[in-house]
Amino acid sequence: MKKIEFTVLVLITFIIAAGAQQADNNSTCVVCHRDQDPPLSTPVEQLKTSIHNNPKLSCAGCHGGDPTAEDADMAMSKAKGFIGKPSPEQIPKLCSKCHSSAAFMRTFNPNVPVDQYQLYLASEHGILLKKGDKKVATCVSCHDVHDIKKANDPTSPVFPSNIADRCGKCHADADYMKGYSIPTDQLSEYKKSIHAKTLYDKGDLSAPTCNDCHGNHGAMPPGIASVANVCGACHLVQSEYFSASPHKEAFDNMGVSECEACHGNHAIQKTSDQMIGTDEQAVCTQCHDEGSQGYKTAALMRDGIDSLATEISLAEAMISKAHLAGVEIQDKALNLSKSKDALIQSRALIHTLSMDKVGGKIKQGLKAAINALEIGRQALKEVGHRRNMLIIMVVLTLLVAGFLVLYIRVRERNND
Amino acid sequence: MDKLKKLSNWFEVRIDLSGVKKFSDKKVVPVHQQHFWYAIGGITLFLFITQIVTGILLLLYYRPAADSAYESVQFIMTSVRFGWLIRSIHSWGANLMIFFLFVHMFSTFFMKAYRKPREMTWISGAILLILALAFGFSGYLLPWNKLAFFATKVGTEMAAVVPGVGKHILIFLRGGEDVTGATLTRFFGFHVALLPMTTFFVLLIHLVLIQAQGMSVPPTLEKEYKKNPKTMKFFPDFILRDAVGWLAVLGLLGVLAALFPWELGEKADRFASAPMGIKPEWYFVFLFQTLKYIPGRIFSLNGEALAIFAIGLGVLFWVSVPFFDRRAQKNLPSKAFTLIGIVLIIYIIVLTTISYFFSS
């Protein structure tokens, strides 16, 4: 009985699957287009690997017409709603037919967002499109047309490591961007940045790319007032320190773009201690003149950071020397990591501009580093102690061996 | 001296040791150009004793569980007085013991000491070498560090290629599908109970046979020795000379332990990626390198399985050498077997060198 039930179940599944496949392969659009030369046959090929390759969807969903009509003219008749290749201004609306419908999208994935169209309308791209600019990006500019992939598919143009190049397709093309009066070096600048190095070299997909700062469907350049919020989405602590610091008001009053003023934007580099202080590379001297309070605080902060970093490297060298000599001190080297943590925290605290806070953390770090240094010193002392023990042991062993050899000789002589 | 005599008499009255005394008075060791090699076995035995002593001391603090093994070894090395020395001597001693075992094996092989009536001595010695390698393999995992974890993973995986029973052997060795805390506990059991007990009995047989049959004189020197038999008393002359060798090895162990303490490395993390250039212990490296050269498939058969089968046959041949070397059994020169030994030594040295210096 069970066998029969199972056979019936297999048959039903097979029939449903075959039927679904048939519906797709037998649509008039596919039947005609697959036998054409490219580019007319290309969509059929591209659809095979597309997320839209689903029996619930058909070509008519975007292009209109009647895919069940056997006659090509009938299938592509305007009376049946055929629109051919949608124009740029039609595309967002067309995509939103499904993608803005929570009820429809839920049938594929209940978690998929349905606000892309609304966001797009509010984006720079959407605003310009509404004004009649047909060059601006629409859905297909980023997601491709027929060969649409999921965003988490590494071959998708909107996969994190592909996004910058996709945006750059337009934004790095000086000819295409003529008339928009915005720079076209963002892509090349971004590729020099620490964010790009983290994304491409380390393969860290959480590293920011264009859409993480500018938004994706609602893409806009962040305004001066909101830059700190954009950076603060990841650099939370620094952003909080900055917002509570005197710099916040001063920058706002001067109309200076917060984080960007010191760190830059697209070509942002890995921060270094040289950025703080009064050296040539220091960013503080861009605003603070010699003799001013800000200038003095910057110099003090740099001195503190430098002294902690030096003490840590001394302790590290000492501990590593002891480790190489074979003394196991991993569990006792906790102080070293404490001092390193304090150095990282004091670097972040620079954004508060409070010498009290930075100085306090540096003091904590110095205390831990000095402890670590002492542990290193003790460990090296232990190395010396072990060597001395070794000499005593070897001498004793040799003495006993020497006595034995003498005793053997004496026995040999007596035996002779 | 009188007190010593009194004590000896006290024992003699209660236990009849006259047989032992007679045996030790009578027992002699041949003296010839190559009698130096006789000391190597004694050195190996001495190193085995240091392993037992240091092993028992380590057992006082070692904890055989995945979440505490590494920490307990760390504690031994940092907080236990002379713990670092004991652990280093145990690790260096293990390696020296296997080195001297190889030297002892090849010296007896080239001196054809496996000839009648010493076939059983050779076989028990070969079994002892296999047991020592098993000691090394199981002990390597016990500190539960990254290198040992991945080396054990690779090592136990080899068992899986044995057709039919491979998977069962793998699960038996690992205590499951993967190298986990269960493997550690299991290896600990092998290392401190199963292997020592087995070794004790095989070693006892080996030593009793040596004492009963005496040392073998190499066939090349036998004629001369028979003409002019020169001997020394086993007790105390030979033992005293052995003791000098033991002291020298003890000094060497001390130097190695103090100058190059055995590193602990990073704690094992089964989710971490395997470190680059992972290798087994040096005494397995020539086999590991051999397997690297074996193609995936040989005549539509699994290459690795075939290679492991061939290695198994090789080991069996080596253990059974006394029965294959007919010429040596008749006291005739057996150059072919000497050549086999030389080729094997060259093979081990060359492949080990390639693996350490010329292989990625």
Short mmCIF file of N, CA and C in Angstrom, two decimals, chain A residues 154-249:
data_model
loop_
_atom_site.label_atom_id
_atom_site.label_comp_id
_atom_site.label_asym_id
_atom_site.label_seq_id
_atom_site.Cartn_x
_atom_site.Cartn_y
_atom_site.Cartn_z
N PRO A 154 28.01 35.95 -5.88
CA PRO A 154 29.27 36.64 -6.21
C PRO A 154 29.37 37.09 -7.66
N THR A 155 28.54 36.52 -8.56
CA THR A 155 28.62 36.96 -9.96
C THR A 155 27.66 38.13 -10.24
N SER A 156 26.90 38.51 -9.21
CA SER A 156 25.97 39.62 -9.41
C SER A 156 26.74 40.95 -9.42
N PRO A 157 26.32 41.88 -10.28
CA PRO A 157 27.02 43.18 -10.30
C PRO A 157 26.81 43.98 -9.01
N VAL A 158 25.83 43.58 -8.20
CA VAL A 158 25.62 44.31 -6.95
C VAL A 158 26.14 43.52 -5.74
N PHE A 159 26.95 42.49 -5.97
CA PHE A 159 27.64 41.80 -4.89
C PHE A 159 28.67 42.80 -4.33
N PRO A 160 28.90 42.83 -3.00
CA PRO A 160 29.74 43.88 -2.43
C PRO A 160 31.05 44.17 -3.19
N SER A 161 31.73 43.12 -3.63
CA SER A 161 33.02 43.39 -4.28
C SER A 161 32.86 43.84 -5.74
N ASN A 162 31.61 43.85 -6.26
CA ASN A 162 31.40 44.30 -7.65
C ASN A 162 30.73 45.67 -7.73
N ILE A 163 30.20 46.11 -6.58
CA ILE A 163 29.39 47.35 -6.60
C ILE A 163 30.17 48.56 -7.10
N ALA A 164 31.39 48.77 -6.56
CA ALA A 164 32.15 49.98 -6.93
C ALA A 164 32.34 50.05 -8.44
N ASP A 165 32.67 48.91 -9.06
CA ASP A 165 32.88 48.92 -10.52
C ASP A 165 31.56 49.20 -11.25
N ARG A 166 30.46 48.69 -10.69
CA ARG A 166 29.18 48.92 -11.34
C ARG A 166 28.81 50.41 -11.27
N CYS A 167 29.00 51.03 -10.11
CA CYS A 167 28.72 52.48 -10.00
C CYS A 167 29.67 53.26 -10.91
N GLY A 168 30.94 52.75 -10.94
CA GLY A 168 31.96 53.42 -11.74
C GLY A 168 31.69 53.38 -13.24
N LYS A 169 30.85 52.41 -13.65
CA LYS A 169 30.52 52.30 -15.08
C LYS A 169 30.03 53.65 -15.62
N CYS A 170 29.23 54.33 -14.81
CA CYS A 170 28.78 55.67 -15.20
C CYS A 170 29.64 56.74 -14.54
N HIS A 171 29.83 56.59 -13.21
CA HIS A 171 30.44 57.69 -12.45
C HIS A 171 31.93 57.88 -12.74
N ALA A 172 32.60 56.85 -13.32
CA ALA A 172 34.02 57.03 -13.63
C ALA A 172 34.19 57.37 -15.12
N ASP A 173 33.08 57.48 -15.82
CA ASP A 173 33.15 57.78 -17.26
C ASP A 173 32.94 59.29 -17.46
N ALA A 174 34.08 59.98 -17.68
CA ALA A 174 34.06 61.45 -17.75
C ALA A 174 33.13 61.93 -18.86
N ASP A 175 33.12 61.20 -20.01
CA ASP A 175 32.27 61.63 -21.13
C ASP A 175 30.79 61.51 -20.76
N TYR A 176 30.46 60.35 -20.15
CA TYR A 176 29.07 60.09 -19.79
C TYR A 176 28.58 61.09 -18.75
N MET A 177 29.50 61.47 -17.83
CA MET A 177 29.10 62.32 -16.70
C MET A 177 29.17 63.81 -17.04
N LYS A 178 29.58 64.10 -18.30
CA LYS A 178 29.64 65.50 -18.71
C LYS A 178 28.28 66.16 -18.48
N GLY A 179 28.30 67.33 -17.92
CA GLY A 179 27.04 68.03 -17.71
C GLY A 179 26.48 67.86 -16.31
N TYR A 180 27.05 66.94 -15.54
CA TYR A 180 26.54 66.75 -14.17
C TYR A 180 27.35 67.52 -13.13
N SER A 181 28.47 68.09 -13.56
CA SER A 181 29.39 68.86 -12.70
C SER A 181 29.70 68.16 -11.37
N ILE A 182 29.97 66.85 -11.45
CA ILE A 182 30.51 66.15 -10.27
C ILE A 182 31.78 65.43 -10.71
N PRO A 183 32.73 65.22 -9.77
CA PRO A 183 33.99 64.58 -10.17
C PRO A 183 33.76 63.15 -10.66
N THR A 184 34.74 62.65 -11.41
CA THR A 184 34.63 61.27 -11.91
C THR A 184 35.81 60.41 -11.41
N ASP A 185 36.48 60.89 -10.37
CA ASP A 185 37.64 60.13 -9.86
C ASP A 185 37.28 59.30 -8.62
N GLN A 186 36.00 59.22 -8.28
CA GLN A 186 35.62 58.51 -7.03
C GLN A 186 36.07 57.06 -7.05
N LEU A 187 35.91 56.40 -8.20
CA LEU A 187 36.25 54.98 -8.24
C LEU A 187 37.76 54.77 -8.05
N SER A 188 38.55 55.57 -8.80
CA SER A 188 40.01 55.41 -8.67
C SER A 188 40.47 55.80 -7.27
N GLU A 189 39.84 56.81 -6.69
CA GLU A 189 40.19 57.24 -5.33
C GLU A 189 39.81 56.13 -4.33
N TYR A 190 38.60 55.60 -4.51
CA TYR A 190 38.12 54.56 -3.58
C TYR A 190 39.06 53.35 -3.59
N LYS A 191 39.54 53.01 -4.81
CA LYS A 191 40.39 51.80 -4.91
C LYS A 191 41.72 51.95 -4.18
N LYS A 192 42.08 53.22 -3.85
CA LYS A 192 43.33 53.44 -3.10
C LYS A 192 43.05 53.38 -1.59
N SER A 193 41.79 53.34 -1.21
CA SER A 193 41.44 53.54 0.20
C SER A 193 41.62 52.27 1.04
N ILE A 194 41.63 52.47 2.35
CA ILE A 194 41.71 51.35 3.28
C ILE A 194 40.45 50.49 3.21
N HIS A 195 39.32 51.15 2.89
CA HIS A 195 38.08 50.38 2.75
C HIS A 195 38.19 49.39 1.59
N ALA A 196 38.73 49.86 0.45
CA ALA A 196 38.88 48.98 -0.72
C ALA A 196 39.88 47.88 -0.43
N LYS A 197 40.98 48.23 0.27
CA LYS A 197 41.99 47.20 0.59
C LYS A 197 41.36 46.11 1.46
N THR A 198 40.53 46.55 2.41
CA THR A 198 39.90 45.57 3.29
C THR A 198 38.93 44.68 2.50
N LEU A 199 38.21 45.31 1.58
CA LEU A 199 37.22 44.55 0.80
C LEU A 199 37.90 43.61 -0.20
N TYR A 200 38.84 44.16 -0.98
CA TYR A 200 39.42 43.36 -2.07
C TYR A 200 40.58 42.47 -1.62
N ASP A 201 41.49 43.05 -0.81
CA ASP A 201 42.68 42.27 -0.43
C ASP A 201 42.39 41.28 0.69
N LYS A 202 41.63 41.76 1.69
CA LYS A 202 41.33 40.85 2.80
C LYS A 202 40.08 40.01 2.53
N GLY A 203 39.31 40.44 1.55
CA GLY A 203 38.08 39.70 1.23
C GLY A 203 37.01 39.88 2.29
N ASP A 204 37.09 41.00 3.03
CA ASP A 204 36.11 41.25 4.09
C ASP A 204 34.89 41.95 3.48
N LEU A 205 33.82 41.19 3.30
CA LEU A 205 32.64 41.72 2.60
C LEU A 205 31.87 42.75 3.43
N SER A 206 32.26 42.89 4.72
CA SER A 206 31.57 43.90 5.52
C SER A 206 32.22 45.28 5.35
N ALA A 207 33.34 45.34 4.64
CA ALA A 207 34.01 46.63 4.41
C ALA A 207 33.12 47.51 3.53
N PRO A 208 33.11 48.81 3.79
CA PRO A 208 32.17 49.65 3.03
C PRO A 208 32.56 49.84 1.57
N THR A 209 31.53 49.85 0.75
CA THR A 209 31.69 50.21 -0.66
C THR A 209 30.66 51.30 -0.92
N CYS A 210 30.51 51.76 -2.18
CA CYS A 210 29.70 52.94 -2.49
C CYS A 210 28.36 52.99 -1.74
N ASN A 211 27.58 51.89 -1.84
CA ASN A 211 26.20 51.92 -1.32
C ASN A 211 26.13 52.01 0.20
N ASP A 212 27.25 51.62 0.90
CA ASP A 212 27.20 51.66 2.36
C ASP A 212 27.18 53.09 2.88
N CYS A 213 27.77 54.03 2.13
CA CYS A 213 27.75 55.43 2.56
C CYS A 213 26.67 56.23 1.83
N HIS A 214 26.42 55.89 0.55
CA HIS A 214 25.50 56.71 -0.24
C HIS A 214 24.08 56.14 -0.30
N GLY A 215 23.93 54.94 0.24
CA GLY A 215 22.63 54.27 0.08
C GLY A 215 22.62 53.57 -1.26
N ASN A 216 21.70 52.62 -1.47
CA ASN A 216 21.66 51.95 -2.78
C ASN A 216 20.49 52.45 -3.62
N HIS A 217 19.29 51.99 -3.29
CA HIS A 217 18.17 52.46 -4.11
C HIS A 217 17.90 53.94 -3.89
N GLY A 218 18.16 54.40 -2.67
CA GLY A 218 17.94 55.82 -2.39
C GLY A 218 19.24 56.62 -2.47
N ALA A 219 20.15 56.25 -3.40
CA ALA A 219 21.49 56.85 -3.46
C ALA A 219 21.48 58.36 -3.54
N MET A 220 22.27 58.97 -2.64
CA MET A 220 22.38 60.43 -2.53
C MET A 220 23.76 60.73 -1.96
N PRO A 221 24.37 61.82 -2.35
CA PRO A 221 25.61 62.17 -1.64
C PRO A 221 25.25 62.64 -0.23
N PRO A 222 25.95 62.14 0.83
CA PRO A 222 25.57 62.60 2.18
C PRO A 222 25.89 64.08 2.35
N GLY A 223 25.01 64.82 2.98
CA GLY A 223 25.25 66.25 3.20
C GLY A 223 26.29 66.43 4.29
N ILE A 224 26.81 67.67 4.38
CA ILE A 224 27.84 67.96 5.37
C ILE A 224 27.40 67.54 6.76
N ALA A 225 26.17 67.81 7.11
CA ALA A 225 25.69 67.53 8.47
C ALA A 225 25.54 66.05 8.74
N SER A 226 25.41 65.25 7.68
CA SER A 226 25.14 63.83 7.95
C SER A 226 26.34 62.93 7.72
N VAL A 227 27.49 63.50 7.36
CA VAL A 227 28.67 62.65 7.13
C VAL A 227 29.02 61.85 8.38
N ALA A 228 29.00 62.53 9.55
CA ALA A 228 29.36 61.85 10.80
C ALA A 228 28.42 60.67 11.06
N ASN A 229 27.13 60.84 10.68
CA ASN A 229 26.19 59.74 10.87
C ASN A 229 26.51 58.56 9.98
N VAL A 230 26.93 58.89 8.73
CA VAL A 230 27.29 57.83 7.78
C VAL A 230 28.48 57.05 8.31
N CYS A 231 29.55 57.76 8.69
CA CYS A 231 30.76 57.08 9.18
C CYS A 231 30.46 56.38 10.51
N GLY A 232 29.61 57.04 11.31
CA GLY A 232 29.29 56.52 12.64
C GLY A 232 28.49 55.23 12.61
N ALA A 233 27.93 54.91 11.42
CA ALA A 233 27.20 53.64 11.33
C ALA A 233 28.14 52.48 11.63
N CYS A 234 29.41 52.63 11.28
CA CYS A 234 30.39 51.57 11.60
C CYS A 234 31.32 52.03 12.74
N HIS A 235 31.83 53.28 12.61
CA HIS A 235 32.79 53.79 13.61
C HIS A 235 32.02 54.47 14.73
N LEU A 236 31.29 53.65 15.46
CA LEU A 236 30.33 54.14 16.44
C LEU A 236 30.97 54.98 17.56
N VAL A 237 32.03 54.44 18.14
CA VAL A 237 32.65 55.09 19.30
C VAL A 237 33.23 56.45 18.90
N GLN A 238 33.99 56.45 17.80
CA GLN A 238 34.61 57.70 17.34
C GLN A 238 33.53 58.75 17.04
N SER A 239 32.44 58.29 16.44
CA SER A 239 31.38 59.21 16.07
C SER A 239 30.73 59.83 17.32
N GLU A 240 30.51 58.98 18.33
CA GLU A 240 29.90 59.48 19.57
C GLU A 240 30.83 60.49 20.24
N TYR A 241 32.13 60.14 20.30
CA TYR A 241 33.11 61.06 20.91
C TYR A 241 33.12 62.39 20.17
N PHE A 242 33.10 62.30 18.85
CA PHE A 242 33.17 63.53 18.04
C PHE A 242 31.93 64.40 18.26
N SER A 243 30.76 63.76 18.25
CA SER A 243 29.52 64.53 18.38
C SER A 243 29.45 65.28 19.71
N ALA A 244 30.10 64.73 20.75
CA ALA A 244 30.06 65.40 22.05
C ALA A 244 31.22 66.36 22.24
N SER A 245 32.08 66.44 21.24
CA SER A 245 33.29 67.27 21.38
C SER A 245 33.06 68.70 20.89
N PRO A 246 33.93 69.66 21.27
CA PRO A 246 33.79 71.04 20.78
C PRO A 246 33.94 71.14 19.26
N HIS A 247 34.57 70.12 18.64
CA HIS A 247 34.74 70.16 17.18
C HIS A 247 33.40 70.15 16.45
N LYS A 248 32.43 69.45 17.02
CA LYS A 248 31.14 69.30 16.34
C LYS A 248 30.55 70.67 15.99
N GLU A 249 30.44 71.50 17.02
CA GLU A 249 29.83 72.83 16.82
C GLU A 249 30.71 73.67 15.90
#
